[in-house]
PDB file of C-alpha atoms in Angstrom:
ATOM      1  CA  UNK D 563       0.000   0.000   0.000  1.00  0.00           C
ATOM      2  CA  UNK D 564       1.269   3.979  -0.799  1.00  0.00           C
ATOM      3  CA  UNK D 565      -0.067   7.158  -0.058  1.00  0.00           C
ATOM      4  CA  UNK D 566       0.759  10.398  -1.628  1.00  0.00           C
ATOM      5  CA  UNK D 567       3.004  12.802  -0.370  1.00  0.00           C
ATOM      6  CA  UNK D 568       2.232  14.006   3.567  1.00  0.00           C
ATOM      7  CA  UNK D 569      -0.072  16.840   3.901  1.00  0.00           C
ATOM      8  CA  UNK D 570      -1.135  15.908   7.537  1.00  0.00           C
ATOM      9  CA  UNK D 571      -4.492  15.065   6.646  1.00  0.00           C
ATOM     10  CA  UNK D 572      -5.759  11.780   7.145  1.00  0.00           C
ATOM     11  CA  UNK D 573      -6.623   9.578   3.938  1.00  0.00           C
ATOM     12  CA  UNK D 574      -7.888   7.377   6.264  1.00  0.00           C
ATOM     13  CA  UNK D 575     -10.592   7.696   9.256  1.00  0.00           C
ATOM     14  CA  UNK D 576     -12.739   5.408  11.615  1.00  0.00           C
ATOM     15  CA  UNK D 577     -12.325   3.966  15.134  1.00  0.00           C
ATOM     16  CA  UNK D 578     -10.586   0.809  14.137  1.00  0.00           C
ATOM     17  CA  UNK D 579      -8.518   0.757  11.002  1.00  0.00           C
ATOM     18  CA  UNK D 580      -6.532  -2.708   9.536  1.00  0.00           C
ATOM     19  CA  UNK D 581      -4.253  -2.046   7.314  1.00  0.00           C
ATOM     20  CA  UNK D 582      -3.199  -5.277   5.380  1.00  0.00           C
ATOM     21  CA  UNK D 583      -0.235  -5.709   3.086  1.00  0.00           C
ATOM     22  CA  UNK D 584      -1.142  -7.504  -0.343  1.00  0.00           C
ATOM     23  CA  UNK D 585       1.052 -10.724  -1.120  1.00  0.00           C
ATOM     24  CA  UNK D 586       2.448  -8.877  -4.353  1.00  0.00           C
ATOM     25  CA  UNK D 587       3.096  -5.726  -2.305  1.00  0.00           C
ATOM     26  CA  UNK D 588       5.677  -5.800   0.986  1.00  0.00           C
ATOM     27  CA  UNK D 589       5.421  -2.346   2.460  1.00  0.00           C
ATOM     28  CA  UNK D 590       2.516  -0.021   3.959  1.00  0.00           C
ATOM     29  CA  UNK D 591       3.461   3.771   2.524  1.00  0.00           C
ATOM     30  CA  UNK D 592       7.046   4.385   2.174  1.00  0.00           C
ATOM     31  CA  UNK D 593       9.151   7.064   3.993  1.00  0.00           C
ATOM     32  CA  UNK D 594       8.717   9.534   1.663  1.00  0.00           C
ATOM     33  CA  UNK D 595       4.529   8.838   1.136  1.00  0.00           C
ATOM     34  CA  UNK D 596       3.283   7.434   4.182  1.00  0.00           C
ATOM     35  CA  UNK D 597      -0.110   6.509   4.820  1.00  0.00           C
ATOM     36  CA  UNK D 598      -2.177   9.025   7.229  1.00  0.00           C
ATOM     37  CA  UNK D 599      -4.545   8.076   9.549  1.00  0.00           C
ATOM     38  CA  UNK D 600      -7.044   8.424  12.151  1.00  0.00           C
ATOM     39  CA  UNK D 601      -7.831   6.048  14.348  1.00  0.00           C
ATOM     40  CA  UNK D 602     -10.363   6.550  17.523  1.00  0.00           C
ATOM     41  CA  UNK D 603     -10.158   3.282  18.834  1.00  0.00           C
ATOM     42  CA  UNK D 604      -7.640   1.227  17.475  1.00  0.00           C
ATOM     43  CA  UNK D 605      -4.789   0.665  14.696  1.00  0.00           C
ATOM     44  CA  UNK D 606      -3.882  -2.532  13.559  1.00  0.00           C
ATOM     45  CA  UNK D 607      -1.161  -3.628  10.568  1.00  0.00           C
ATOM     46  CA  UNK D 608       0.097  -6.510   9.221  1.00  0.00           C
ATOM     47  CA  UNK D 609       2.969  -6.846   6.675  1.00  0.00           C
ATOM     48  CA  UNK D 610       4.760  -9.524   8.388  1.00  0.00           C
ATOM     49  CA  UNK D 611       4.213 -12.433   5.073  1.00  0.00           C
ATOM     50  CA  UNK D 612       6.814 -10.446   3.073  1.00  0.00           C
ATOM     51  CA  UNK D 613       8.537  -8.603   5.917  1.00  0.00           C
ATOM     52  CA  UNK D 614       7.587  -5.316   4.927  1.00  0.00           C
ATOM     53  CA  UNK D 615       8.468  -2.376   6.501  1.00  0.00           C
ATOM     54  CA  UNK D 616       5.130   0.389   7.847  1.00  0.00           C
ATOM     55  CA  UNK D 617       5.230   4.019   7.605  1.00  0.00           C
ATOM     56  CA  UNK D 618       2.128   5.392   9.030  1.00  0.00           C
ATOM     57  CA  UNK D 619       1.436   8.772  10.335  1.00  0.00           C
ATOM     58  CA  UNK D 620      -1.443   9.717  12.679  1.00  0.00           C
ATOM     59  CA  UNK D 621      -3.456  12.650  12.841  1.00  0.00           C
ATOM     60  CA  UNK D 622      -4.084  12.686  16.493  1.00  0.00           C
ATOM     61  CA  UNK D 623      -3.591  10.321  19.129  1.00  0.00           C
ATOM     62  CA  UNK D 624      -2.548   6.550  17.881  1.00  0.00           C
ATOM     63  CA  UNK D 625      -3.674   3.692  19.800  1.00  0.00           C
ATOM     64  CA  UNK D 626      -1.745   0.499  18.762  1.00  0.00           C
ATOM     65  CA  UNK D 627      -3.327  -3.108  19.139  1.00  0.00           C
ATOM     66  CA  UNK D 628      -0.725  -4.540  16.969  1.00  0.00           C
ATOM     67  CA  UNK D 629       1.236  -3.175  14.409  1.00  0.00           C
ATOM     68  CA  UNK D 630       3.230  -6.155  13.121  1.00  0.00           C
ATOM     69  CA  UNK D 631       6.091  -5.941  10.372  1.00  0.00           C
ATOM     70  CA  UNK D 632       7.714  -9.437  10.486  1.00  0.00           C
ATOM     71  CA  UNK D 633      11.536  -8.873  10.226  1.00  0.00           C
ATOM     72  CA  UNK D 634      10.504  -5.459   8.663  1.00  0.00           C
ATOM     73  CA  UNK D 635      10.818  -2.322  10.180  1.00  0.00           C
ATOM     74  CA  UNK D 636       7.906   0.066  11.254  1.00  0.00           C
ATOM     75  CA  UNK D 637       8.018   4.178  11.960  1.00  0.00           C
ATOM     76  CA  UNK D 638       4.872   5.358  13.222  1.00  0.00           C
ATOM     77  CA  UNK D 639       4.302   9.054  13.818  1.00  0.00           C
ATOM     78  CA  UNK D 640       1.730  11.193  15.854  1.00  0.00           C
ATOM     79  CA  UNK D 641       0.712  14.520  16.752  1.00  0.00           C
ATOM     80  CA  UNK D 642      -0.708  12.716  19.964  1.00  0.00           C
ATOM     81  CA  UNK D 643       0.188  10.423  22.061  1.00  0.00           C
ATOM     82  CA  UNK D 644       1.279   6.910  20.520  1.00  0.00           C
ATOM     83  CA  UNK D 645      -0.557   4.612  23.345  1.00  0.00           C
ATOM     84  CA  UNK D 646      -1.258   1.041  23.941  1.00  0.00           C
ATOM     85  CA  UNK D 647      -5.199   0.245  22.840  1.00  0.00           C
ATOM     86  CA  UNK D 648      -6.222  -2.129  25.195  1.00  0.00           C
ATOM     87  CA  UNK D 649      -3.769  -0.899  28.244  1.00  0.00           C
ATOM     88  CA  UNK D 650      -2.687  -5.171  28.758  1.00  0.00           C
ATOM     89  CA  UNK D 651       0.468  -6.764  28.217  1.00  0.00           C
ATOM     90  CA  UNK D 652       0.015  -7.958  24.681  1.00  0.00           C
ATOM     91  CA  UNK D 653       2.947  -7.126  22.281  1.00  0.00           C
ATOM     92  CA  UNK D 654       2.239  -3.828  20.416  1.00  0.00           C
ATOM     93  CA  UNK D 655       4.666  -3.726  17.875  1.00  0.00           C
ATOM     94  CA  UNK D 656       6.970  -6.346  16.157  1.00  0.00           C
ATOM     95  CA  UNK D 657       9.096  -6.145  13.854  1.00  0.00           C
ATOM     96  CA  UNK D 658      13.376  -5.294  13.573  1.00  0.00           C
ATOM     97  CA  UNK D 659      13.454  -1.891  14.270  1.00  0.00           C
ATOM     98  CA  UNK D 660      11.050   0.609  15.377  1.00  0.00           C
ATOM     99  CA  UNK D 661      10.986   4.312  15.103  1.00  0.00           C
ATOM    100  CA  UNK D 662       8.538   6.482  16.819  1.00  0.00           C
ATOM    101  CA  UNK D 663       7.904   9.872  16.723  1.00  0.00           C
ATOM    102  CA  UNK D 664       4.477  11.295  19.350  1.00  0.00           C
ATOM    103  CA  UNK D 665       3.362  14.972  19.985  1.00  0.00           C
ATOM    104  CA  UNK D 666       3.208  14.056  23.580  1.00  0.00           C
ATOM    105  CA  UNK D 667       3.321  10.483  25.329  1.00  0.00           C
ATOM    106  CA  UNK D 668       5.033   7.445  23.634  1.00  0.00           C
ATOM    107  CA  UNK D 669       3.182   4.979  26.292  1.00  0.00           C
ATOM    108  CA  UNK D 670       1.711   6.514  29.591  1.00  0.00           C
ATOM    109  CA  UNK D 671       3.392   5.055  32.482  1.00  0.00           C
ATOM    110  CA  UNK D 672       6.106   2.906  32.822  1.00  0.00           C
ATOM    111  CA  UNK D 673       3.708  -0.538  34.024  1.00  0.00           C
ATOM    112  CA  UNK D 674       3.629  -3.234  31.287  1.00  0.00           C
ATOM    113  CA  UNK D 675       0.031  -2.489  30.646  1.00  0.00           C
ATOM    114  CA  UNK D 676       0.534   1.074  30.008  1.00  0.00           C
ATOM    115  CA  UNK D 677       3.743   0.857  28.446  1.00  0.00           C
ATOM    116  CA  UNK D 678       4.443   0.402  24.502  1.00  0.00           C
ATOM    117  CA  UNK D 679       4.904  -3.634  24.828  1.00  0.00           C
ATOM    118  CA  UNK D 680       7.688  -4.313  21.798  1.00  0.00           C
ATOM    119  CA  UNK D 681       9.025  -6.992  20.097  1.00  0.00           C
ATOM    120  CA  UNK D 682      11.956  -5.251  18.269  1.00  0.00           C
ATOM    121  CA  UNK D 683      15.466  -5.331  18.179  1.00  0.00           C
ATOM    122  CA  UNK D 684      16.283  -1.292  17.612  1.00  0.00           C
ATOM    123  CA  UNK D 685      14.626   1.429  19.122  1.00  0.00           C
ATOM    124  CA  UNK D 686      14.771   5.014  18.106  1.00  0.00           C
ATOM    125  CA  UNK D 687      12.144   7.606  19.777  1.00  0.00           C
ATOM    126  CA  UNK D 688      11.235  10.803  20.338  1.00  0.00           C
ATOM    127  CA  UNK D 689       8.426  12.376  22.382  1.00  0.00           C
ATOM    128  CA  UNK D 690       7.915  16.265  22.412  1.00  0.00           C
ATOM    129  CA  UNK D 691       5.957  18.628  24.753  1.00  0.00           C
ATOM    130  CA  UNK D 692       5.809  17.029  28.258  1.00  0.00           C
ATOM    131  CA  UNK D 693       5.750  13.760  27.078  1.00  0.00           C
ATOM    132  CA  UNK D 694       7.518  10.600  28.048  1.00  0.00           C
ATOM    133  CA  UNK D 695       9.096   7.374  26.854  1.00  0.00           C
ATOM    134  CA  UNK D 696       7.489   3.945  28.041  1.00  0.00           C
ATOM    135  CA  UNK D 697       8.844   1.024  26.666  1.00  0.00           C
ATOM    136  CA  UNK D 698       8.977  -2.907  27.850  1.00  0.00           C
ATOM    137  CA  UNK D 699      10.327  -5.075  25.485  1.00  0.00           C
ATOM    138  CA  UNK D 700      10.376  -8.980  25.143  1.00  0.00           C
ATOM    139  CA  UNK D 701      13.648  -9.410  24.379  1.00  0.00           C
ATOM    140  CA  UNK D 702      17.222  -7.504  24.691  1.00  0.00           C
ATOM    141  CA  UNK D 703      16.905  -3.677  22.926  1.00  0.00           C
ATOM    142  CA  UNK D 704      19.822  -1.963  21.202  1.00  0.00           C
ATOM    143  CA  UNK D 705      19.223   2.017  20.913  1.00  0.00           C
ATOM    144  CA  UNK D 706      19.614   2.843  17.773  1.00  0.00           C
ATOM    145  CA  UNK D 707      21.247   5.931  15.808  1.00  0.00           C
ATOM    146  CA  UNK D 708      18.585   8.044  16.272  1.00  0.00           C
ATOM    147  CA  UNK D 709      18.622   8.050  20.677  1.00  0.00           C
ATOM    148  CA  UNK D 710      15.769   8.726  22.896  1.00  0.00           C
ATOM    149  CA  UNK D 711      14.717  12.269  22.927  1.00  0.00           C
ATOM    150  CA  UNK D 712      12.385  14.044  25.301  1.00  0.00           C
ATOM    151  CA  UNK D 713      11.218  17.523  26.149  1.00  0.00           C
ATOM    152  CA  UNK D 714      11.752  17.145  29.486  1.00  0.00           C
ATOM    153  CA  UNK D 715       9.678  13.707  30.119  1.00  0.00           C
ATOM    154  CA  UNK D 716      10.901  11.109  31.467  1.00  0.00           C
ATOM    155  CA  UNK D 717      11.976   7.719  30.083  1.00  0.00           C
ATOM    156  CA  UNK D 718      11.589   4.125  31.179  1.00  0.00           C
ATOM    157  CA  UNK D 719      12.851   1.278  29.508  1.00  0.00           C
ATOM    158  CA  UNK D 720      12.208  -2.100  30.831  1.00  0.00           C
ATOM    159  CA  UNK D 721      13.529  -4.873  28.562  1.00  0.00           C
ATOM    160  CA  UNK D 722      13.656  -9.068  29.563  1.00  0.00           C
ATOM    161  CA  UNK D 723      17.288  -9.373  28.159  1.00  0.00           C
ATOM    162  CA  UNK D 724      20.317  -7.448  27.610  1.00  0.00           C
ATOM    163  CA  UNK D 725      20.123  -3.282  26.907  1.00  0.00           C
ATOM    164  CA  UNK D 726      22.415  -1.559  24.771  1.00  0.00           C
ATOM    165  CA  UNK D 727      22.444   2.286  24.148  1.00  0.00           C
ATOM    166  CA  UNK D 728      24.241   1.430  20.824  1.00  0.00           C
ATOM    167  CA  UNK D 729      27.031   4.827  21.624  1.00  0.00           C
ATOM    168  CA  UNK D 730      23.864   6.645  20.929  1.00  0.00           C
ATOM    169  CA  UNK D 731      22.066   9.705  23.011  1.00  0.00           C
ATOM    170  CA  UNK D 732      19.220   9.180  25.616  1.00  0.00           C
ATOM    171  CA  UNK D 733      18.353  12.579  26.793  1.00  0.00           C
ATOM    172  CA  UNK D 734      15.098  14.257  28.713  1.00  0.00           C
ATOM    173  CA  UNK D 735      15.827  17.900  27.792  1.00  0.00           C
ATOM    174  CA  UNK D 736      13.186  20.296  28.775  1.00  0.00           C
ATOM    175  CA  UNK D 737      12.960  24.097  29.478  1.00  0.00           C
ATOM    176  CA  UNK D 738      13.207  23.238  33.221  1.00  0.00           C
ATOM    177  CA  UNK D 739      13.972  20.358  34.918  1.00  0.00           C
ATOM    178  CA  UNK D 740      14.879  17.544  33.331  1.00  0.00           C
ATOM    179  CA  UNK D 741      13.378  14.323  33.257  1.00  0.00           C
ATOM    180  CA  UNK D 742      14.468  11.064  34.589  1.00  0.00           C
ATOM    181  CA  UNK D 743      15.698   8.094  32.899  1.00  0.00           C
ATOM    182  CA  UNK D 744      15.355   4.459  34.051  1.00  0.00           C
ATOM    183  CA  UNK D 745      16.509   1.210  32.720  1.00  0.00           C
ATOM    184  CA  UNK D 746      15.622  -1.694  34.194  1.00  0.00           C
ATOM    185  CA  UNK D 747      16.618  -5.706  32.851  1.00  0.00           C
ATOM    186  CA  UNK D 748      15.710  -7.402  36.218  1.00  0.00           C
ATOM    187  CA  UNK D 749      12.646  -9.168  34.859  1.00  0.00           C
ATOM    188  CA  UNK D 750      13.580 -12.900  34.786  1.00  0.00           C
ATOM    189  CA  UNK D 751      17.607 -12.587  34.813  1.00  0.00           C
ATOM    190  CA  UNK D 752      20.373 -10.098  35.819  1.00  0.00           C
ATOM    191  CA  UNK D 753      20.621  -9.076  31.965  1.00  0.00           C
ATOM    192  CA  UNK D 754      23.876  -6.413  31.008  1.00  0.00           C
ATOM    193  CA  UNK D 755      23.015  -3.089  30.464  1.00  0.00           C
ATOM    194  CA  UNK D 756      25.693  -1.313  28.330  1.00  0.00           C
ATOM    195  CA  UNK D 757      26.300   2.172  28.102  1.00  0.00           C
ATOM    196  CA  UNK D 758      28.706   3.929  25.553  1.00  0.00           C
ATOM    197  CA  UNK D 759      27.050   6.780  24.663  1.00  0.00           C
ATOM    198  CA  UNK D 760      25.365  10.059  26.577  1.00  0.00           C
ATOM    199  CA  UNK D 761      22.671  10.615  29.054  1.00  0.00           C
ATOM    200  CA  UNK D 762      21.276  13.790  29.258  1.00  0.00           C
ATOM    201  CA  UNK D 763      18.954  14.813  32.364  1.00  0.00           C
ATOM    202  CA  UNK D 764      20.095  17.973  32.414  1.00  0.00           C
ATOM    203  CA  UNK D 765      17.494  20.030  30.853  1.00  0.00           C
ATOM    204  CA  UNK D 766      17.687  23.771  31.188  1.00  0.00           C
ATOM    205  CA  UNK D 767      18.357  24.108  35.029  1.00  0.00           C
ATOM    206  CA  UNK D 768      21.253  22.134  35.362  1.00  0.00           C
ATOM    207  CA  UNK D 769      24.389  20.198  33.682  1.00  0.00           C
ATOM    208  CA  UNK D 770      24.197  16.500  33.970  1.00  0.00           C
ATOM    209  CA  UNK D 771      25.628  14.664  31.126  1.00  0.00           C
ATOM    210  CA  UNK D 772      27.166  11.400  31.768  1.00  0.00           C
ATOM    211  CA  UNK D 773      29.137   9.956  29.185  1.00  0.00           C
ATOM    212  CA  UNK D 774      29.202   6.164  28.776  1.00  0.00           C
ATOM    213  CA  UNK D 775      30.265   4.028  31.794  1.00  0.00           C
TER     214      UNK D 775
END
């Protein structure tokens, strides 16, 4: 599936909205034509026969029941909040490596149920206004080039295997304070968490980068 060129209006609208991948066809939109949406209730995608990757932008909040890409990649957008539908701790999204992009809130708290639940390998996100970062991932997670970014929210990042920042940025920088930043492996195991890149809490009040340790 394509969409033409990104004009932030939706092309498509309801409460729930499946998006399916035909056999013949592996991708839903492309980066530079992504398919716009709005969804009341609930998204749900599936290109995972071919592996293709999703780019979907929302016009609004997006509420994810599952969003699943195979070994493909997925980068959802929102002027909202990108939230978890049904609030459980069902996966959200699967696929190699996710990028998302929210107006406010990627997730709403750090619990599983409100959390972004993940089945991904990279990670690259960015939440603006007083939003936060809540992911809890199946698996290990590897940051990838892109970092966590917030406008001061905070980020929580609960993974059941190793963590890896990837030498990339995590930073909650906000006109104030800034934000706080938790990592947490402890599920099942004692799982590594490395860190070779920066952490920024600083925001505007204070200095508090840490470089990798």
């Amino acid at each position: 599936s394509s969409a033409a060129a990104a004009n932030n209006t939706a092309e498509v609208s309801a409460a729930t909205i499946t998006l399916n991948s035909a056999a013949s066809s592996d991708a839903i939109g492309t980066n530079g034509n992504r398919i716009e949406v709005t969804a009341t209730k609930t998204l749900n995608t599936d290109s995972k026969t071919n592996n293709g990757n999703q780019y979907i932008n929302s016009i609004g909040d997006l509420a994810l029941g599952l969003v699943d890409a195979g070994s493909g990649n997925v980068t959802l957008s929102s002027s909202g909040n990108i939230t978890d539908a049904t609030s459980d701790t069902v996966e959200d999204i699967r696929a190699t490596t996710a990028t998302l992009t929210a107006g406010t809130n990627i997730g709403t708290s750090s619990t599983n149920a409100n959390s972004i639940d993940t089945k991904i390998t990279n990670l690259t996100a960015t939440s603006a206004g007083a939003g936060g970062i809540f992911i809890w991932e199946t698996d290990g997670l590897t940051i990838a080039a892109g970092g966590l970014h917030t406008a001061g929210g905070d980020i929580a990042i609960t993974a059941n295997g190793a963590f890896n920042d990837g030498g990339n940025t995590i930073e909650t920088q906000g006109a104030g304070d800034g934000g706080s930043v938790t990592i947490d492996t402890s599920l099942t195991n004692t799982n590594d968490i490395v860190l070779s890149g920066t952490i920024n809490t600083s925001g505007a009040n204070g200095a508090a980068d840490v470089a990798g340790f």
